[in-house]
Coordinates of C-alpha atoms in Angstrom, one line a residue:
M1 CA 80.1 -41.1 174.5
K2 CA 81.3 -41.5 171.1
L3 CA 79.8 -40.4 167.2
R4 CA 81.2 -42.6 164.5
G5 CA 80.7 -42.6 160.9
P6 CA 82.8 -41.0 157.8
G7 CA 83.8 -38.1 158.7
V8 CA 82.5 -37.8 161.2
L9 CA 84.6 -36.4 164.7
S10 CA 85.2 -37.5 168.0
I11 CA 84.5 -35.0 170.7
S12 CA 87.5 -35.0 172.1
Q13 CA 89.0 -34.1 168.7
C14 CA 86.4 -31.4 168.5
C15 CA 87.7 -29.9 171.1
V16 CA 90.8 -30.0 170.3
A17 CA 90.1 -28.4 166.6
F18 CA 88.5 -25.2 169.1
L19 CA 91.1 -24.9 171.4
A20 CA 93.5 -25.3 168.1
A21 CA 91.1 -22.6 165.9
V22 CA 91.3 -19.6 169.1
A23 CA 94.6 -20.4 169.9
I24 CA 95.8 -19.5 165.9
W25 CA 93.3 -16.4 165.9
A26 CA 95.5 -15.4 169.0
V27 CA 98.5 -15.8 167.3
L28 CA 97.3 -14.1 164.6
A29 CA 94.9 -11.4 166.3
L30 CA 98.3 -9.9 168.2
G31 CA 100.1 -10.5 165.4
L32 CA 98.2 -8.5 163.2
A33 CA 97.6 -6.0 166.4
S34 CA 101.2 -5.6 166.8
T35 CA 101.2 -5.0 163.2
L36 CA 98.7 -2.4 163.0
S37 CA 99.7 -1.0 166.3
N38 CA 102.0 2.1 165.1
T39 CA 100.2 3.1 162.3
R40 CA 95.8 2.0 163.4
P41 CA 95.7 2.2 166.6
Y42 CA 92.0 1.5 166.6
A43 CA 91.6 -1.1 164.6
A44 CA 94.4 -2.8 166.4
R45 CA 92.6 -2.5 169.4
A46 CA 90.1 -3.5 167.4
I47 CA 91.6 -6.8 166.9
Y48 CA 92.4 -7.2 170.1
A49 CA 91.4 -4.4 173.3
G50 CA 94.6 -5.8 175.1
D51 CA 97.2 -4.9 172.7
A52 CA 99.3 -2.1 174.5
G53 CA 101.2 -0.6 171.7
A54 CA 97.7 0.6 169.5
R55 CA 96.4 2.3 173.6
L56 CA 100.0 3.7 173.7
R57 CA 98.8 5.1 170.5
I58 CA 95.9 6.2 171.3
S59 CA 96.9 7.2 174.5
R60 CA 98.9 9.9 172.5
T61 CA 96.5 11.2 170.4
L62 CA 94.4 12.1 172.8
E63 CA 97.2 14.4 173.9
A64 CA 96.3 18.2 174.3
P65 CA 97.5 20.2 170.9
A66 CA 101.1 22.0 171.0
E67 CA 101.7 25.4 171.8
A68 CA 103.9 28.2 171.7
G69 CA 106.7 28.0 174.2
R70 CA 104.4 24.5 175.4
F71 CA 104.3 20.7 174.4
P72 CA 101.3 18.9 175.2
G73 CA 100.1 17.2 178.3
L74 CA 97.1 15.7 179.3
G75 CA 94.0 15.2 176.8
E76 CA 91.5 16.9 177.9
H77 CA 89.7 12.9 178.3
E78 CA 91.7 10.8 179.8
T79 CA 93.0 11.1 183.1
A80 CA 97.1 11.0 184.8
R81 CA 95.5 7.5 186.6
E82 CA 94.5 6.4 183.0
K83 CA 97.5 7.2 181.6
R84 CA 99.7 5.8 184.1
E85 CA 98.4 2.6 184.0
V86 CA 98.2 2.5 180.3
A87 CA 102.5 2.9 179.9
V88 CA 103.4 0.4 182.8
A89 CA 100.7 -2.1 181.1
A90 CA 102.4 -1.6 178.3
L91 CA 106.0 -1.3 179.9
R92 CA 105.2 -5.1 181.2
R93 CA 104.8 -6.2 177.6
A94 CA 107.6 -4.5 176.2
P95 CA 110.7 -3.2 179.0
L96 CA 111.7 -1.1 175.7
S97 CA 108.5 1.1 174.8
A98 CA 110.2 4.3 174.3
E99 CA 106.3 5.8 174.2
A100 CA 105.4 4.2 177.5
F101 CA 108.2 5.8 179.2
R102 CA 107.4 9.4 177.0
Q103 CA 103.5 9.4 178.9
L104 CA 104.9 8.8 182.4
A105 CA 106.9 11.8 181.6
I106 CA 103.9 13.4 181.0
V107 CA 102.9 12.2 183.8
A108 CA 105.1 13.3 186.6
Q109 CA 104.8 16.6 184.6
N110 CA 101.9 17.0 185.2
A111 CA 102.2 16.3 188.8
G112 CA 104.9 18.5 188.9
D113 CA 108.0 15.7 189.5
V114 CA 110.9 17.6 187.7
A115 CA 113.3 15.4 188.4
N116 CA 111.5 12.1 187.4
V117 CA 110.4 14.0 184.3
R118 CA 113.9 14.5 183.5
R119 CA 114.7 10.9 184.5
L120 CA 111.7 9.7 182.1
L121 CA 112.3 12.1 179.0
A122 CA 116.3 10.2 179.7
E123 CA 115.0 6.3 179.1
S124 CA 112.5 7.3 176.6
L125 CA 115.4 8.6 174.3
R126 CA 117.9 5.9 175.2
R127 CA 115.6 3.8 173.6
D128 CA 114.4 5.8 170.8
L129 CA 116.5 8.5 169.2
R130 CA 113.9 9.5 166.9
D131 CA 111.4 11.1 168.6
A132 CA 111.6 15.1 168.2
D133 CA 109.0 15.4 170.9
V134 CA 111.5 14.2 173.1
S135 CA 114.8 15.4 172.5
G136 CA 112.0 18.9 172.5
R137 CA 110.7 18.5 176.0
I138 CA 114.2 17.5 177.3
L139 CA 115.5 20.7 175.4
Q140 CA 113.0 22.7 176.7
Q141 CA 114.1 21.4 180.1
N142 CA 117.5 22.5 179.5
L143 CA 117.1 25.8 178.6
G144 CA 115.2 26.2 181.1
Q145 CA 117.7 25.7 183.9
N146 CA 120.1 27.2 181.6
R147 CA 121.6 24.3 180.6
L148 CA 123.0 25.9 177.1
V149 CA 125.7 22.9 176.9
D150 CA 123.3 20.5 176.6
A151 CA 120.5 22.3 175.4
V152 CA 123.2 22.1 171.5
R153 CA 122.8 18.0 171.9
D154 CA 119.2 18.1 172.3
V155 CA 119.1 20.9 168.8
D156 CA 121.4 18.3 166.6
A157 CA 118.8 15.3 168.5
V158 CA 115.4 17.5 167.1
L159 CA 117.4 18.0 164.0
R160 CA 118.4 15.0 163.7
A161 CA 114.8 12.7 164.2
R162 CA 113.1 16.0 162.1
D163 CA 115.5 18.1 159.9
D164 CA 112.5 19.4 158.7
L165 CA 113.1 22.0 161.9
L166 CA 115.9 23.8 160.9
P167 CA 114.1 26.8 160.3
V168 CA 111.8 26.4 163.5
V169 CA 115.3 26.2 165.3
M170 CA 118.4 28.0 163.0
P171 CA 118.3 31.4 164.9
L172 CA 118.8 29.3 168.5
L173 CA 122.0 28.1 167.0
M174 CA 122.8 30.7 166.3
T175 CA 122.5 32.1 168.7
F176 CA 124.4 29.0 170.5
G177 CA 126.9 29.6 167.7
G178 CA 127.5 33.1 168.7
M179 CA 128.6 32.6 172.5
R180 CA 131.4 31.6 174.0
E181 CA 130.0 29.0 176.0
T182 CA 128.1 26.9 173.4
Q183 CA 130.7 27.9 170.3
T184 CA 132.6 24.1 170.6
A185 CA 129.5 22.8 171.5
V186 CA 128.1 23.8 168.2
I187 CA 131.2 23.0 166.5
D188 CA 131.5 19.8 167.8
A189 CA 128.4 18.7 166.8
I190 CA 129.3 19.2 162.3
R191 CA 132.0 17.8 163.4
R192 CA 130.5 14.3 163.7
Q193 CA 128.4 15.2 160.1
P194 CA 125.1 15.1 161.3
P195 CA 122.2 14.8 158.4
W196 CA 121.4 18.8 158.9
R197 CA 124.5 20.1 158.6
K198 CA 125.0 20.9 155.1
P199 CA 121.2 22.5 155.5
F200 CA 122.5 24.6 158.2
L201 CA 125.2 25.6 156.6
E202 CA 124.1 26.2 153.4
E203 CA 120.9 28.7 155.5
L204 CA 124.8 29.8 157.3
A205 CA 126.7 31.6 154.4
K206 CA 123.0 33.2 153.0
T207 CA 123.0 35.2 155.2
P208 CA 125.9 37.6 156.6
A209 CA 124.9 37.5 160.6
G210 CA 125.8 33.8 159.8
E211 CA 129.6 34.9 158.5
P212 CA 131.7 34.9 161.8
L213 CA 129.9 31.6 162.9
Y214 CA 130.7 29.3 159.6
L215 CA 134.7 30.9 159.8
A216 CA 135.0 29.6 163.3
I217 CA 134.0 26.3 162.1
Q218 CA 136.5 26.9 158.9
S219 CA 139.2 27.0 161.5
A220 CA 138.4 24.8 164.0
L221 CA 137.7 22.2 161.4
R222 CA 140.4 22.9 159.8
D223 CA 143.2 19.4 158.8
T224 CA 140.8 17.6 160.9
P225 CA 138.8 14.2 159.6
G226 CA 135.7 16.6 160.0
A227 CA 136.7 19.6 157.8
L228 CA 134.3 22.0 155.3
T229 CA 133.9 19.6 151.9
P230 CA 135.1 21.5 148.9
Y231 CA 131.5 22.1 148.4
E232 CA 130.5 24.0 152.2
T233 CA 134.2 26.1 150.9
K234 CA 132.9 26.9 147.6
N235 CA 129.8 28.5 149.5
L236 CA 132.4 30.3 152.7
L237 CA 134.2 31.6 149.8
F238 CA 130.9 32.9 147.7
A239 CA 129.7 33.7 150.3
L240 CA 132.4 36.2 151.7
T241 CA 133.7 37.3 148.0
S242 CA 130.2 39.1 147.5
R243 CA 130.3 40.7 150.5
G244 CA 133.9 42.2 149.7
H245 CA 136.3 40.2 152.0
S246 CA 137.9 38.8 149.6
D247 CA 141.0 38.8 151.0
Q248 CA 140.0 36.5 153.6
A249 CA 138.5 34.6 151.2
L250 CA 141.7 34.4 149.7
S251 CA 143.6 33.3 152.4
I252 CA 141.3 30.7 153.1
W253 CA 141.6 29.3 149.5
L254 CA 145.3 29.7 149.5
Q255 CA 145.1 27.2 152.6
L256 CA 144.1 24.8 150.6
Q257 CA 146.2 24.9 147.3
P258 CA 149.4 23.1 148.3
G259 CA 153.2 24.6 147.7
V260 CA 150.9 27.8 146.8
T261 CA 151.4 31.4 148.3
I262 CA 150.1 34.6 147.3
D263 CA 153.9 35.6 145.5
K264 CA 153.3 32.5 143.8
L265 CA 149.7 33.3 142.4
P266 CA 149.6 34.2 139.0
L267 CA 147.3 37.2 138.6
L268 CA 144.8 35.6 136.5
Y269 CA 144.4 31.5 138.1
N270 CA 143.6 29.3 135.1
G271 CA 144.5 31.0 132.1
R272 CA 144.4 28.3 130.0
F273 CA 142.0 26.3 131.4
D274 CA 144.2 23.9 131.9
L275 CA 142.2 23.3 135.4
P276 CA 139.0 21.8 136.4
V277 CA 136.5 25.6 136.5
N278 CA 133.9 26.3 139.3
D279 CA 135.6 25.8 142.5
S280 CA 136.0 28.8 144.0
P281 CA 135.3 32.5 143.2
F282 CA 139.8 32.8 141.9
N283 CA 139.1 30.0 139.3
W284 CA 137.1 31.0 136.4
L285 CA 133.1 30.6 137.5
V286 CA 131.2 29.3 134.4
T287 CA 127.0 29.5 134.3
R288 CA 124.6 28.7 132.0
S289 CA 123.3 31.2 129.5
K290 CA 120.4 31.1 127.4
A291 CA 122.8 33.4 125.2
G292 CA 124.6 30.5 124.4
A293 CA 126.6 26.9 125.9
I294 CA 129.8 27.1 127.1
R295 CA 132.4 24.6 127.3
I296 CA 136.5 24.1 128.1
A297 CA 137.5 23.0 124.6
S298 CA 141.2 22.1 123.2
L299 CA 142.4 24.4 120.7
P300 CA 141.9 23.3 116.7
D301 CA 145.6 24.3 115.7
D302 CA 147.2 22.9 119.2
P303 CA 145.1 19.7 120.9
E304 CA 147.6 20.2 123.9
R305 CA 146.2 22.9 124.8
R306 CA 143.1 24.1 126.0
G307 CA 140.3 27.3 125.2
L308 CA 136.8 29.0 126.1
N309 CA 134.0 27.5 123.8
V310 CA 130.8 29.9 123.3
E311 CA 128.8 28.2 120.9
F312 CA 126.1 31.3 120.5
A313 CA 122.6 31.4 120.5
G314 CA 121.5 34.0 117.9
Q315 CA 119.3 35.8 120.7
R316 CA 120.0 38.9 121.7
E317 CA 120.3 38.6 125.2
P318 CA 123.1 40.2 127.5
F319 CA 125.8 37.5 127.9
A320 CA 128.1 37.5 131.5
A321 CA 128.4 33.7 132.1
V322 CA 132.2 33.8 132.6
E323 CA 134.2 35.9 135.5
Q324 CA 136.4 35.4 137.8
T325 CA 137.8 37.3 141.1
L326 CA 141.1 39.5 141.2
T327 CA 143.3 39.9 144.3
L328 CA 145.8 42.5 142.3
L329 CA 147.8 45.1 143.7
P330 CA 147.8 49.1 142.9
G331 CA 149.2 49.3 139.8
R332 CA 149.5 48.7 135.4
Y333 CA 147.5 45.8 134.4
R334 CA 147.3 44.7 131.1
L335 CA 144.9 42.1 129.7
T336 CA 145.5 39.7 127.0
G337 CA 144.5 36.8 125.0
R338 CA 143.3 35.5 121.4
F339 CA 139.9 35.1 120.4
R340 CA 139.0 32.9 117.2
P341 CA 135.6 33.4 115.6
D342 CA 133.2 31.0 113.3
D343 CA 131.1 32.3 111.6
F344 CA 130.7 34.8 114.1
Q345 CA 127.8 37.7 113.3
N346 CA 128.0 40.1 115.6
A347 CA 128.1 44.2 115.0
R348 CA 128.7 45.0 118.4
G349 CA 131.5 42.1 119.1
L350 CA 132.6 41.0 122.6
V351 CA 134.9 42.7 125.5
W352 CA 136.2 41.6 128.5
R353 CA 135.8 43.9 131.6
V354 CA 137.2 43.7 134.7
Y355 CA 135.0 46.0 138.1
C356 CA 136.1 47.2 141.4
G357 CA 134.8 45.5 144.2
A358 CA 132.0 43.0 144.6
P359 CA 129.0 43.9 143.3
A360 CA 130.6 44.5 140.0
T361 CA 129.2 47.9 140.7
S362 CA 132.5 49.7 139.5
R363 CA 133.6 49.5 136.0
L364 CA 137.6 50.1 135.8
A365 CA 138.8 49.1 132.2
E366 CA 137.6 47.1 129.0
T367 CA 139.1 45.1 126.5
E368 CA 139.5 46.1 123.0
R369 CA 135.9 44.9 121.7
L370 CA 136.6 41.5 119.4
L371 CA 134.3 42.0 116.8
P372 CA 133.9 39.1 113.6
G373 CA 137.5 38.7 111.8
P374 CA 140.8 36.8 111.7
P375 CA 141.9 36.2 115.2

């Protein structure tokens, strides 16, 4: 039977339209559910109850909270069977689901199946290198089985996923760096220039305990593609000199100066400011000061030469913003230079002072006081 009339659809046309609407809704629902499954899993499940990704995420939220030294297992309101069914259903639809393998590993862990835990975690990590929870579980296993070289690689994986965890694993990395059997693995990880390399070396420079590892890294990576950057080298040199290890710092610095040996090194390096400053403690270190602005500028009477220009702000502030570490043999020395005042008003004047050691506490000598007047 057919219904006819203007604007009236036949029954078959209504059926086709209805089926098309259902199909379009299904496509939209699946697509929207898939989009929301990672960020809003409960909303995704409300749109499409069978969305495997959403069910996986919800299952993860039900897991017990992590405790110190222990990763979360089954949640209070779920069973191993339910978790396994959700993970298997997800794998049928998305065989590359890293989260499904992670949850199957938790089920295996709950059952005491250690061999399968390791295999399933490895499969999960292969599919998503950014999941710090999986890397942490593998690390915990390797530490428990004394597989220390593998544990170093696990720490690398954890930090690549979550570099904010560096303060947590820093003591572990320093311990690995100090052990003969794992130091090479730590240096190899640094050589690959991971995202956590720069903050790790910065933290290493802050403590005397990190000095031996920093030196080992510098020595092992020298003349390789993974060698320390100028910034990393500068941090090491300043750390060494600040702790009184100037000879060791000087030895490293000389290795980086082409054609320069200790016997050819001037008593005062870069004395005419022809080279860049602030790259090592054995060059000029110019820091900001409230007392005035500092810059390297051409000399007024000789534009080919450069000198230190200081414009004082007229404040009663101590000025000690220019320094250099010297390595001198015992003997008699004379420090000379030129001083040109320009509207310089300071009754006490200026002096250059020479201290012994670091920190600068023992004053050895100082120049004559530089007072306002002709140069």
